[in-house]
mmCIF file of C-alpha atoms in Angstrom:
data_model
loop_
_atom_site.group_PDB
_atom_site.id
_atom_site.type_symbol
_atom_site.label_atom_id
_atom_site.label_comp_id
_atom_site.label_asym_id
_atom_site.label_seq_id
_atom_site.Cartn_x
_atom_site.Cartn_y
_atom_site.Cartn_z
ATOM 1 C CA UNK A 1 69.029 15.597 -32.594
ATOM 2 C CA UNK A 2 69.943 19.138 -31.565
ATOM 3 C CA UNK A 3 68.047 22.024 -33.092
ATOM 4 C CA UNK A 4 70.321 23.581 -35.751
ATOM 5 C CA UNK A 5 70.379 27.214 -36.815
ATOM 6 C CA UNK A 6 72.165 28.208 -40.031
ATOM 7 C CA UNK A 7 73.728 31.621 -40.564
ATOM 8 C CA UNK A 8 74.677 32.149 -44.211
ATOM 9 C CA UNK A 9 77.106 35.070 -44.441
ATOM 10 C CA UNK A 10 76.389 36.877 -47.727
ATOM 11 C CA UNK A 11 77.179 40.448 -46.700
ATOM 12 C CA UNK A 12 80.492 41.069 -48.462
ATOM 13 C CA UNK A 13 81.070 43.860 -50.974
ATOM 14 C CA UNK A 14 83.167 41.673 -53.338
ATOM 15 C CA UNK A 15 85.635 44.437 -54.216
ATOM 16 C CA UNK A 16 88.157 41.954 -55.656
ATOM 17 C CA UNK A 17 85.603 40.528 -58.090
ATOM 18 C CA UNK A 18 85.301 43.962 -59.718
ATOM 19 C CA UNK A 19 81.588 43.731 -60.511
ATOM 20 C CA UNK A 20 78.768 46.100 -59.613
ATOM 21 C CA UNK A 21 76.737 43.135 -58.361
ATOM 22 C CA UNK A 22 78.389 41.432 -55.346
ATOM 23 C CA UNK A 23 79.675 37.936 -56.080
ATOM 24 C CA UNK A 24 77.134 36.242 -53.817
ATOM 25 C CA UNK A 25 74.359 37.445 -56.149
ATOM 26 C CA UNK A 26 76.178 36.481 -59.358
ATOM 27 C CA UNK A 27 74.677 33.577 -61.312
ATOM 28 C CA UNK A 28 76.203 30.103 -61.132
ATOM 29 C CA UNK A 29 74.530 27.874 -63.664
ATOM 30 C CA UNK A 30 70.825 28.535 -63.142
ATOM 31 C CA UNK A 31 70.868 30.148 -59.695
ATOM 32 C CA UNK A 32 72.567 32.942 -57.710
ATOM 33 C CA UNK A 33 75.680 31.900 -55.811
ATOM 34 C CA UNK A 34 74.147 32.447 -52.365
ATOM 35 C CA UNK A 35 71.277 30.085 -53.232
ATOM 36 C CA UNK A 36 73.751 27.439 -54.437
ATOM 37 C CA UNK A 37 75.598 27.773 -51.117
ATOM 38 C CA UNK A 38 72.362 27.642 -49.115
ATOM 39 C CA UNK A 39 70.686 24.600 -50.648
ATOM 40 C CA UNK A 40 73.059 21.903 -49.279
ATOM 41 C CA UNK A 41 72.527 23.314 -45.754
ATOM 42 C CA UNK A 42 68.734 23.204 -45.787
ATOM 43 C CA UNK A 43 68.266 19.497 -44.934
ATOM 44 C CA UNK A 44 70.206 20.081 -41.690
ATOM 45 C CA UNK A 45 68.565 23.379 -40.693
ATOM 46 C CA UNK A 46 65.678 24.137 -38.361
ATOM 47 C CA UNK A 47 66.196 27.883 -38.769
ATOM 48 C CA UNK A 48 67.991 29.812 -41.527
ATOM 49 C CA UNK A 49 69.247 33.386 -41.337
ATOM 50 C CA UNK A 50 70.778 35.015 -44.423
ATOM 51 C CA UNK A 51 72.948 38.072 -43.828
ATOM 52 C CA UNK A 52 73.236 40.423 -46.815
ATOM 53 C CA UNK A 53 74.595 43.933 -47.417
ATOM 54 C CA UNK A 54 72.295 46.642 -46.084
ATOM 55 C CA UNK A 55 69.859 47.587 -48.843
ATOM 56 C CA UNK A 56 70.052 44.180 -50.545
ATOM 57 C CA UNK A 57 67.399 42.490 -48.420
ATOM 58 C CA UNK A 58 64.672 42.769 -51.071
ATOM 59 C CA UNK A 59 67.081 41.498 -53.732
ATOM 60 C CA UNK A 60 67.744 38.369 -51.668
ATOM 61 C CA UNK A 61 64.051 37.847 -50.875
ATOM 62 C CA UNK A 62 63.160 38.067 -54.569
ATOM 63 C CA UNK A 63 65.802 35.478 -55.478
ATOM 64 C CA UNK A 64 64.629 33.149 -52.715
ATOM 65 C CA UNK A 65 61.025 33.405 -53.889
ATOM 66 C CA UNK A 66 62.066 32.700 -57.480
ATOM 67 C CA UNK A 67 63.896 29.580 -56.257
ATOM 68 C CA UNK A 68 60.849 28.445 -54.265
ATOM 69 C CA UNK A 69 62.704 28.767 -50.948
ATOM 70 C CA UNK A 70 61.752 30.385 -47.657
ATOM 71 C CA UNK A 71 64.018 31.188 -44.720
ATOM 72 C CA UNK A 72 63.558 32.376 -41.160
ATOM 73 C CA UNK A 73 64.888 35.867 -41.866
ATOM 74 C CA UNK A 74 67.031 37.964 -44.179
ATOM 75 C CA UNK A 75 68.967 40.564 -42.187
ATOM 76 C CA UNK A 76 71.434 43.342 -42.950
ATOM 77 C CA UNK A 77 75.097 42.810 -42.193
ATOM 78 C CA UNK A 78 77.771 45.277 -41.164
ATOM 79 C CA UNK A 79 81.119 46.617 -42.302
ATOM 80 C CA UNK A 80 83.098 43.727 -40.793
ATOM 81 C CA UNK A 81 82.535 39.989 -40.857
ATOM 82 C CA UNK A 82 82.096 39.901 -37.086
ATOM 83 C CA UNK A 83 79.325 42.506 -37.323
ATOM 84 C CA UNK A 84 77.503 40.475 -39.961
ATOM 85 C CA UNK A 85 77.791 37.202 -38.056
ATOM 86 C CA UNK A 86 76.574 38.833 -34.854
ATOM 87 C CA UNK A 87 73.531 40.159 -36.734
ATOM 88 C CA UNK A 88 72.807 36.630 -37.921
ATOM 89 C CA UNK A 89 73.238 35.128 -34.454
ATOM 90 C CA UNK A 90 70.901 37.708 -32.936
ATOM 91 C CA UNK A 91 68.161 36.708 -35.390
ATOM 92 C CA UNK A 92 68.181 33.040 -34.311
ATOM 93 C CA UNK A 93 65.649 31.914 -31.730
ATOM 94 C CA UNK A 94 66.751 30.807 -28.264
ATOM 95 C CA UNK A 95 65.657 27.270 -29.147
ATOM 96 C CA UNK A 96 68.685 26.778 -31.385
ATOM 97 C CA UNK A 97 71.337 24.533 -29.807
ATOM 98 C CA UNK A 98 73.895 24.205 -32.624
ATOM 99 C CA UNK A 99 74.867 27.030 -35.006
ATOM 100 C CA UNK A 100 76.240 26.332 -38.472
ATOM 101 C CA UNK A 101 77.953 29.367 -40.050
ATOM 102 C CA UNK A 102 78.772 29.235 -43.755
ATOM 103 C CA UNK A 103 80.199 31.587 -46.398
ATOM 104 C CA UNK A 104 77.879 32.327 -49.323
ATOM 105 C CA UNK A 105 81.052 32.365 -51.434
ATOM 106 C CA UNK A 106 81.525 28.587 -50.937
ATOM 107 C CA UNK A 107 78.824 27.146 -53.218
ATOM 108 C CA UNK A 108 80.208 23.605 -53.519
ATOM 109 C CA UNK A 109 79.903 22.360 -49.950
ATOM 110 C CA UNK A 110 78.727 18.751 -49.637
ATOM 111 C CA UNK A 111 76.274 17.067 -47.292
ATOM 112 C CA UNK A 112 79.031 14.771 -46.035
ATOM 113 C CA UNK A 113 81.186 17.696 -44.928
ATOM 114 C CA UNK A 114 78.241 19.416 -43.233
ATOM 115 C CA UNK A 115 77.417 16.245 -41.311
ATOM 116 C CA UNK A 116 81.045 15.757 -40.160
ATOM 117 C CA UNK A 117 81.261 19.297 -38.817
ATOM 118 C CA UNK A 118 77.908 19.102 -37.003
ATOM 119 C CA UNK A 119 78.765 15.744 -35.441
ATOM 120 C CA UNK A 120 82.124 17.036 -34.193
ATOM 121 C CA UNK A 121 80.624 20.237 -32.767
ATOM 122 C CA UNK A 122 77.890 18.365 -30.958
ATOM 123 C CA UNK A 123 80.655 16.559 -29.018
ATOM 124 C CA UNK A 124 83.332 19.243 -28.585
ATOM 125 C CA UNK A 125 81.277 22.443 -28.799
ATOM 126 C CA UNK A 126 83.270 23.902 -31.696
ATOM 127 C CA UNK A 127 84.425 22.375 -34.983
ATOM 128 C CA UNK A 128 85.677 23.472 -38.377
ATOM 129 C CA UNK A 129 86.664 21.757 -41.623
ATOM 130 C CA UNK A 130 90.251 22.303 -42.723
ATOM 131 C CA UNK A 131 92.202 21.025 -45.696
ATOM 132 C CA UNK A 132 95.905 20.083 -45.848
ATOM 133 C CA UNK A 133 98.229 22.603 -47.476
ATOM 134 C CA UNK A 134 99.307 21.106 -50.837
ATOM 135 C CA UNK A 135 102.196 23.491 -51.575
ATOM 136 C CA UNK A 136 105.403 24.443 -49.831
ATOM 137 C CA UNK A 137 104.788 27.558 -47.716
ATOM 138 C CA UNK A 138 107.334 30.340 -47.404
ATOM 139 C CA UNK A 139 107.367 33.288 -45.024
ATOM 140 C CA UNK A 140 108.445 36.333 -46.990
ATOM 141 C CA UNK A 141 109.592 39.774 -45.827
ATOM 142 C CA UNK A 142 110.479 42.627 -48.186
ATOM 143 C CA UNK A 143 110.409 40.281 -51.168
ATOM 144 C CA UNK A 144 112.823 37.771 -49.636
ATOM 145 C CA UNK A 145 112.175 34.309 -48.185
ATOM 146 C CA UNK A 146 112.988 34.307 -44.470
ATOM 147 C CA UNK A 147 111.629 30.876 -43.559
ATOM 148 C CA UNK A 148 110.122 27.689 -44.955
ATOM 149 C CA UNK A 149 107.195 26.598 -42.807
ATOM 150 C CA UNK A 150 106.347 23.024 -41.877
ATOM 151 C CA UNK A 151 103.205 22.480 -43.943
ATOM 152 C CA UNK A 152 102.443 19.197 -42.168
ATOM 153 C CA UNK A 153 101.069 21.186 -39.220
ATOM 154 C CA UNK A 154 99.313 23.814 -41.337
ATOM 155 C CA UNK A 155 95.699 23.638 -42.521
ATOM 156 C CA UNK A 156 93.450 25.791 -44.715
ATOM 157 C CA UNK A 157 90.308 26.646 -42.751
ATOM 158 C CA UNK A 158 86.961 26.332 -44.515
ATOM 159 C CA UNK A 159 83.294 26.763 -43.727
ATOM 160 C CA UNK A 160 80.735 25.710 -42.618
ATOM 161 C CA UNK A 161 81.923 26.029 -39.039
ATOM 162 C CA UNK A 162 79.712 24.673 -36.264
ATOM 163 C CA UNK A 163 79.369 25.638 -32.612
ATOM 164 C CA UNK A 164 77.139 25.094 -29.665
ATOM 165 C CA UNK A 165 75.052 28.232 -29.466
ATOM 166 C CA UNK A 166 76.298 29.190 -26.004
ATOM 167 C CA UNK A 167 79.924 28.761 -27.085
ATOM 168 C CA UNK A 168 79.766 31.095 -30.101
ATOM 169 C CA UNK A 169 77.453 33.667 -28.495
ATOM 170 C CA UNK A 170 79.567 33.913 -25.336
ATOM 171 C CA UNK A 171 82.771 34.088 -27.389
ATOM 172 C CA UNK A 172 81.433 37.036 -29.375
ATOM 173 C CA UNK A 173 80.265 38.717 -26.164
ATOM 174 C CA UNK A 174 83.802 38.473 -24.794
ATOM 175 C CA UNK A 175 85.409 39.696 -28.026
ATOM 176 C CA UNK A 176 86.829 43.167 -27.789
ATOM 177 C CA UNK A 177 87.493 45.246 -30.886
ATOM 178 C CA UNK A 178 89.578 42.549 -32.539
ATOM 179 C CA UNK A 179 88.907 41.923 -36.204
ATOM 180 C CA UNK A 180 88.522 38.273 -37.174
ATOM 181 C CA UNK A 181 88.364 36.413 -40.470
ATOM 182 C CA UNK A 182 86.444 33.382 -39.245
ATOM 183 C CA UNK A 183 84.376 32.297 -36.256
ATOM 184 C CA UNK A 184 86.932 29.777 -35.046
ATOM 185 C CA UNK A 185 89.257 32.694 -34.310
ATOM 186 C CA UNK A 186 86.600 34.226 -32.039
ATOM 187 C CA UNK A 187 86.273 30.987 -30.103
ATOM 188 C CA UNK A 188 90.067 30.582 -29.926
ATOM 189 C CA UNK A 189 90.423 34.070 -28.434
ATOM 190 C CA UNK A 190 87.933 33.017 -25.758
ATOM 191 C CA UNK A 191 90.285 30.166 -24.822
ATOM 192 C CA UNK A 192 88.096 27.359 -26.157
ATOM 193 C CA UNK A 193 89.525 24.440 -28.138
ATOM 194 C CA UNK A 194 88.270 24.009 -31.721
ATOM 195 C CA UNK A 195 88.029 20.533 -33.220
ATOM 196 C CA UNK A 196 89.110 19.987 -36.830
ATOM 197 C CA UNK A 197 87.552 17.630 -39.357
ATOM 198 C CA UNK A 198 88.937 16.916 -42.798
ATOM 199 C CA UNK A 199 87.889 19.559 -45.306
ATOM 200 C CA UNK A 200 87.365 19.045 -49.012
ATOM 201 C CA UNK A 201 89.466 20.382 -51.912
ATOM 202 C CA UNK A 202 86.282 21.123 -53.848
ATOM 203 C CA UNK A 203 84.901 23.340 -51.092
ATOM 204 C CA UNK A 204 86.629 26.361 -52.604
ATOM 205 C CA UNK A 205 85.912 30.007 -51.836
ATOM 206 C CA UNK A 206 85.114 32.391 -54.685
ATOM 207 C CA UNK A 207 87.395 35.394 -54.203
ATOM 208 C CA UNK A 208 89.029 36.500 -57.463
ATOM 209 C CA UNK A 209 87.423 37.041 -60.916
ATOM 210 C CA UNK A 210 89.005 33.843 -62.230
ATOM 211 C CA UNK A 211 87.474 31.927 -59.294
ATOM 212 C CA UNK A 212 84.039 33.122 -60.391
ATOM 213 C CA UNK A 213 84.553 32.064 -63.995
ATOM 214 C CA UNK A 214 85.794 28.606 -62.978
ATOM 215 C CA UNK A 215 82.857 28.232 -60.580
ATOM 216 C CA UNK A 216 80.441 29.077 -63.372
ATOM 217 C CA UNK A 217 81.946 26.435 -65.615
ATOM 218 C CA UNK A 218 81.773 23.911 -62.795
ATOM 219 C CA UNK A 219 78.125 24.769 -62.081
ATOM 220 C CA UNK A 220 77.214 24.509 -65.758
ATOM 221 C CA UNK A 221 78.742 21.052 -66.015
ATOM 222 C CA UNK A 222 76.826 20.009 -62.898
ATOM 223 C CA UNK A 223 73.455 20.930 -64.424
ATOM 224 C CA UNK A 224 74.307 19.657 -67.892
ATOM 225 C CA UNK A 225 74.629 22.984 -69.688
ATOM 226 C CA UNK A 226 76.622 22.428 -72.850
ATOM 227 C CA UNK A 227 79.998 24.103 -73.248
ATOM 228 C CA UNK A 228 78.921 27.437 -71.824
ATOM 229 C CA UNK A 229 76.060 27.876 -74.321
ATOM 230 C CA UNK A 230 72.567 28.925 -73.199
ATOM 231 C CA UNK A 231 69.322 29.744 -74.991
ATOM 232 C CA UNK A 232 66.602 32.290 -74.212
ATOM 233 C CA UNK A 233 63.136 33.013 -75.629
ATOM 234 C CA UNK A 234 61.357 36.381 -75.685
ATOM 235 C CA UNK A 235 58.001 37.711 -76.903
ATOM 236 C CA UNK A 236 56.444 41.169 -76.894
ATOM 237 C CA UNK A 237 53.274 42.736 -78.254
ATOM 238 C CA UNK A 238 52.080 46.370 -78.413
ATOM 239 C CA UNK A 239 48.960 48.023 -79.761
ATOM 240 C CA UNK A 240 49.110 50.223 -82.851
ATOM 241 C CA UNK A 241 47.861 53.765 -82.218
ATOM 242 C CA UNK A 242 47.790 57.029 -84.088
ATOM 243 C CA UNK A 243 50.168 59.840 -83.259
ATOM 244 C CA UNK A 244 53.174 57.638 -82.468
ATOM 245 C CA UNK A 245 56.214 56.840 -84.651
ATOM 246 C CA UNK A 246 56.678 53.197 -85.603
ATOM 247 C CA UNK A 247 60.081 51.910 -84.458
ATOM 248 C CA UNK A 248 61.190 48.332 -85.022
ATOM 249 C CA UNK A 249 64.714 47.037 -84.443
ATOM 250 C CA UNK A 250 65.838 50.592 -83.739
ATOM 251 C CA UNK A 251 64.716 51.764 -87.205
ATOM 252 C CA UNK A 252 61.944 54.301 -87.863
ATOM 253 C CA UNK A 253 59.432 52.775 -90.299
ATOM 254 C CA UNK A 254 57.189 55.117 -92.360
ATOM 255 C CA UNK A 255 53.592 54.299 -91.379
ATOM 256 C CA UNK A 256 50.423 56.074 -90.324
ATOM 257 C CA UNK A 257 50.477 54.479 -86.859
ATOM 258 C CA UNK A 258 53.008 53.624 -84.191
ATOM 259 C CA UNK A 259 53.241 51.296 -81.213
ATOM 260 C CA UNK A 260 51.828 52.390 -77.869
ATOM 261 C CA UNK A 261 54.128 52.175 -74.851
ATOM 262 C CA UNK A 262 56.114 54.018 -72.207
ATOM 263 C CA UNK A 263 59.381 53.731 -74.139
ATOM 264 C CA UNK A 264 59.493 53.818 -77.932
ATOM 265 C CA UNK A 265 57.577 50.475 -77.727
ATOM 266 C CA UNK A 266 59.954 48.717 -80.115
ATOM 267 C CA UNK A 267 58.510 45.201 -79.789
ATOM 268 C CA UNK A 268 61.307 43.579 -81.788
ATOM 269 C CA UNK A 269 64.056 44.962 -79.592
ATOM 270 C CA UNK A 270 62.027 44.238 -76.453
ATOM 271 C CA UNK A 271 61.598 40.583 -77.450
ATOM 272 C CA UNK A 272 65.344 40.284 -78.011
ATOM 273 C CA UNK A 273 66.023 41.911 -74.620
ATOM 274 C CA UNK A 274 63.757 39.416 -72.869
ATOM 275 C CA UNK A 275 65.348 36.496 -74.708
ATOM 276 C CA UNK A 276 68.854 37.599 -73.695
ATOM 277 C CA UNK A 277 67.823 38.112 -70.070
ATOM 278 C CA UNK A 278 66.092 34.746 -70.051
ATOM 279 C CA UNK A 279 69.180 32.996 -71.342
ATOM 280 C CA UNK A 280 71.118 34.044 -68.230
ATOM 281 C CA UNK A 281 68.131 33.759 -65.843
ATOM 282 C CA UNK A 282 68.253 37.493 -65.088
ATOM 283 C CA UNK A 283 64.542 38.272 -64.997
ATOM 284 C CA UNK A 284 62.772 40.252 -67.714
ATOM 285 C CA UNK A 285 62.827 43.703 -69.241
ATOM 286 C CA UNK A 286 60.086 44.976 -66.926
ATOM 287 C CA UNK A 287 62.160 44.034 -63.876
ATOM 288 C CA UNK A 288 65.182 46.016 -65.016
ATOM 289 C CA UNK A 289 63.343 48.902 -66.707
ATOM 290 C CA UNK A 290 59.981 49.260 -64.927
ATOM 291 C CA UNK A 291 57.158 50.592 -67.128
ATOM 292 C CA UNK A 292 56.088 53.982 -65.866
ATOM 293 C CA UNK A 293 59.510 54.952 -64.488
ATOM 294 C CA UNK A 294 60.133 58.534 -65.686
ATOM 295 C CA UNK A 295 63.724 57.857 -66.751
ATOM 296 C CA UNK A 296 62.456 55.416 -69.382
ATOM 297 C CA UNK A 297 59.811 57.702 -70.883
ATOM 298 C CA UNK A 298 60.199 57.543 -74.702
ATOM 299 C CA UNK A 299 63.678 56.034 -74.301
ATOM 300 C CA UNK A 300 65.127 54.265 -77.318
ATOM 301 C CA UNK A 301 64.856 50.520 -76.863
ATOM 302 C CA UNK A 302 68.292 50.233 -78.451
ATOM 303 C CA UNK A 303 69.648 51.954 -75.324
ATOM 304 C CA UNK A 304 67.844 49.353 -73.216
ATOM 305 C CA UNK A 305 69.294 46.578 -75.370
ATOM 306 C CA UNK A 306 72.811 47.901 -74.810
ATOM 307 C CA UNK A 307 72.170 47.848 -71.052
ATOM 308 C CA UNK A 308 70.825 44.300 -71.286
ATOM 309 C CA UNK A 309 74.009 43.203 -73.055
ATOM 310 C CA UNK A 310 75.879 44.638 -70.056
ATOM 311 C CA UNK A 311 73.726 42.579 -67.680
ATOM 312 C CA UNK A 312 74.421 39.481 -69.771
ATOM 313 C CA UNK A 313 78.156 40.268 -69.607
ATOM 314 C CA UNK A 314 77.963 40.522 -65.802
ATOM 315 C CA UNK A 315 76.680 36.957 -65.832
ATOM 316 C CA UNK A 316 79.751 35.919 -67.828
ATOM 317 C CA UNK A 317 78.097 35.643 -71.258
ATOM 318 C CA UNK A 318 77.823 37.443 -74.583
ATOM 319 C CA UNK A 319 75.258 37.254 -77.425
ATOM 320 C CA UNK A 320 76.138 34.702 -80.084
ATOM 321 C CA UNK A 321 73.123 34.621 -82.398
ATOM 322 C CA UNK A 322 69.588 35.997 -82.625
ATOM 323 C CA UNK A 323 66.616 34.685 -84.578
ATOM 324 C CA UNK A 324 63.528 36.907 -84.444
ATOM 325 C CA UNK A 325 60.185 37.151 -86.207
ATOM 326 C CA UNK A 326 57.925 40.207 -86.448
ATOM 327 C CA UNK A 327 54.225 39.451 -86.892
ATOM 328 C CA UNK A 328 52.414 42.314 -88.665
ATOM 329 C CA UNK A 329 49.912 42.587 -91.512
ATOM 330 C CA UNK A 330 51.064 46.108 -92.316
ATOM 331 C CA UNK A 331 53.397 47.777 -93.038
ATOM 332 C CA UNK A 332 55.500 45.539 -95.249
ATOM 333 C CA UNK A 333 58.880 45.169 -93.574
ATOM 334 C CA UNK A 334 61.093 43.269 -96.021
ATOM 335 C CA UNK A 335 62.871 46.380 -97.288
ATOM 336 C CA UNK A 336 63.742 47.462 -93.729
ATOM 337 C CA UNK A 337 65.136 44.158 -92.441
ATOM 338 C CA UNK A 338 68.790 44.741 -93.453
ATOM 339 C CA UNK A 339 68.827 48.072 -91.581
ATOM 340 C CA UNK A 340 67.211 46.455 -88.538
ATOM 341 C CA UNK A 341 69.756 43.636 -88.489
ATOM 342 C CA UNK A 342 72.635 46.113 -88.762
ATOM 343 C CA UNK A 343 71.302 48.363 -85.987
ATOM 344 C CA UNK A 344 70.624 45.480 -83.611
ATOM 345 C CA UNK A 345 74.010 43.915 -84.356
ATOM 346 C CA UNK A 346 75.752 47.181 -83.470
ATOM 347 C CA UNK A 347 73.913 47.363 -80.140
ATOM 348 C CA UNK A 348 74.897 43.795 -79.254
ATOM 349 C CA UNK A 349 78.450 43.999 -80.647
ATOM 350 C CA UNK A 350 77.887 41.016 -82.947
ATOM 351 C CA UNK A 351 78.160 40.547 -86.686
ATOM 352 C CA UNK A 352 74.995 41.368 -88.686
ATOM 353 C CA UNK A 353 75.236 37.803 -89.979
ATOM 354 C CA UNK A 354 74.437 36.645 -86.429
ATOM 355 C CA UNK A 355 71.118 38.525 -86.438
ATOM 356 C CA UNK A 356 68.257 36.922 -88.333
ATOM 357 C CA UNK A 357 65.095 39.025 -88.669
ATOM 358 C CA UNK A 358 61.999 37.691 -90.420
ATOM 359 C CA UNK A 359 58.555 39.182 -91.005
ATOM 360 C CA UNK A 360 55.283 37.346 -91.415
ATOM 361 C CA UNK A 361 51.541 37.996 -91.416
ATOM 362 C CA UNK A 362 48.579 36.158 -89.903
ATOM 363 C CA UNK A 363 46.508 36.308 -93.096
ATOM 364 C CA UNK A 364 44.082 38.792 -91.616
ATOM 365 C CA UNK A 365 43.459 36.904 -88.382
ATOM 366 C CA UNK A 366 44.067 37.964 -84.810
ATOM 367 C CA UNK A 367 45.053 41.436 -83.600
ATOM 368 C CA UNK A 368 48.088 41.517 -85.895
ATOM 369 C CA UNK A 369 46.048 40.580 -88.958
ATOM 370 C CA UNK A 370 43.410 43.190 -88.150
ATOM 371 C CA UNK A 371 46.017 45.949 -87.779
ATOM 372 C CA UNK A 372 45.444 46.313 -84.036
ATOM 373 C CA UNK A 373 48.894 45.239 -82.820
ATOM 374 C CA UNK A 374 52.361 44.043 -83.774
ATOM 375 C CA UNK A 375 54.029 41.083 -82.071
ATOM 376 C CA UNK A 376 57.651 39.939 -82.070
ATOM 377 C CA UNK A 377 59.204 36.612 -81.068
ATOM 378 C CA UNK A 378 62.930 36.079 -80.460
ATOM 379 C CA UNK A 379 65.274 33.202 -79.684
ATOM 380 C CA UNK A 380 68.799 34.051 -78.606
ATOM 381 C CA UNK A 381 71.907 31.973 -78.027
ATOM 382 C CA UNK A 382 74.499 33.309 -75.600
ATOM 383 C CA UNK A 383 77.953 31.891 -74.986
ATOM 384 C CA UNK A 384 80.655 32.365 -72.431
ATOM 385 C CA UNK A 385 82.451 35.649 -72.934
ATOM 386 C CA UNK A 386 85.679 35.367 -74.896
ATOM 387 C CA UNK A 387 87.774 36.529 -71.937
ATOM 388 C CA UNK A 388 86.186 33.886 -69.695
ATOM 389 C CA UNK A 389 86.845 31.187 -72.281
ATOM 390 C CA UNK A 390 90.502 32.193 -72.570
ATOM 391 C CA UNK A 391 90.979 32.268 -68.799
#
């Protein structure tokens, strides 16, 4: 068996998706898209290079570690696809004989397709998967049809594309300043024939916002998530100290002590933030708002909650309901719960009826019962955003 090197191209800026986070780092089900695209390739790979936008290397490494995966290298890409692929090729060792190049925006590739492409390339030196064109194809100029093309000879090129290492490296070396949209085009320009194997309709590329939403639904079904509904759990605890205001659920509570922390130390809001982030597998509050960072000094946790709701929205979800419990011996909180629920509901753009806040004591036991600390627990349900559901 030839030694196989994988280059996963995840260096695009995703301008058409319209999100601050590039599409390859958006969540599909329980994992980022680039990880979903990578995993089917791993059983075939002796070396793996992931090419990401410059400055995103640490982001990719963190996601890989969280998924329990290790790769040969994560490298920075360039402005054009050819620049990114060449960076990936340069990072492979000279021992690699076959190169498999795949788009991180194709997360539904199957093992069968990967095997067909590798087998074909090992014989011919260059192979791609391509799918038949299902619709009639027109050539249009200035808004008018000028020709109907014979779709029987047309194919939609997909990835992964496979090449003998010498074929793809030499083809790129001979490439002038031409821009290319796939690696087969580079090999074609070098005058080398490219074999074609049957592609798969499900091996779709995520390009437009609606593609991302459909991919998320497909990924959720695959892992058994129910109807776009997810659940998160959060917990937070802070010490009570003198000289600090007591803030819970965004409401100032009259008391002789307050909670110690870098922000306003609102444990209730922090627990809800962590629960929301957990529901969409987006890390925790400390990851997004590092303790000690000067911009978060004494910041209202309601502001942080509003930002967390934005992160949840980027993952395609919105808060649906919140159930939280504050554990404190003193002060008594019952009279303040309606105001807390209203304030938190405003920050999350939900009805106050969707926010359940409870208070309990520990009957004098533990740090809460001794007046040393206050703890909050939260469970949140998030659902697919209304716009995503309609689309």
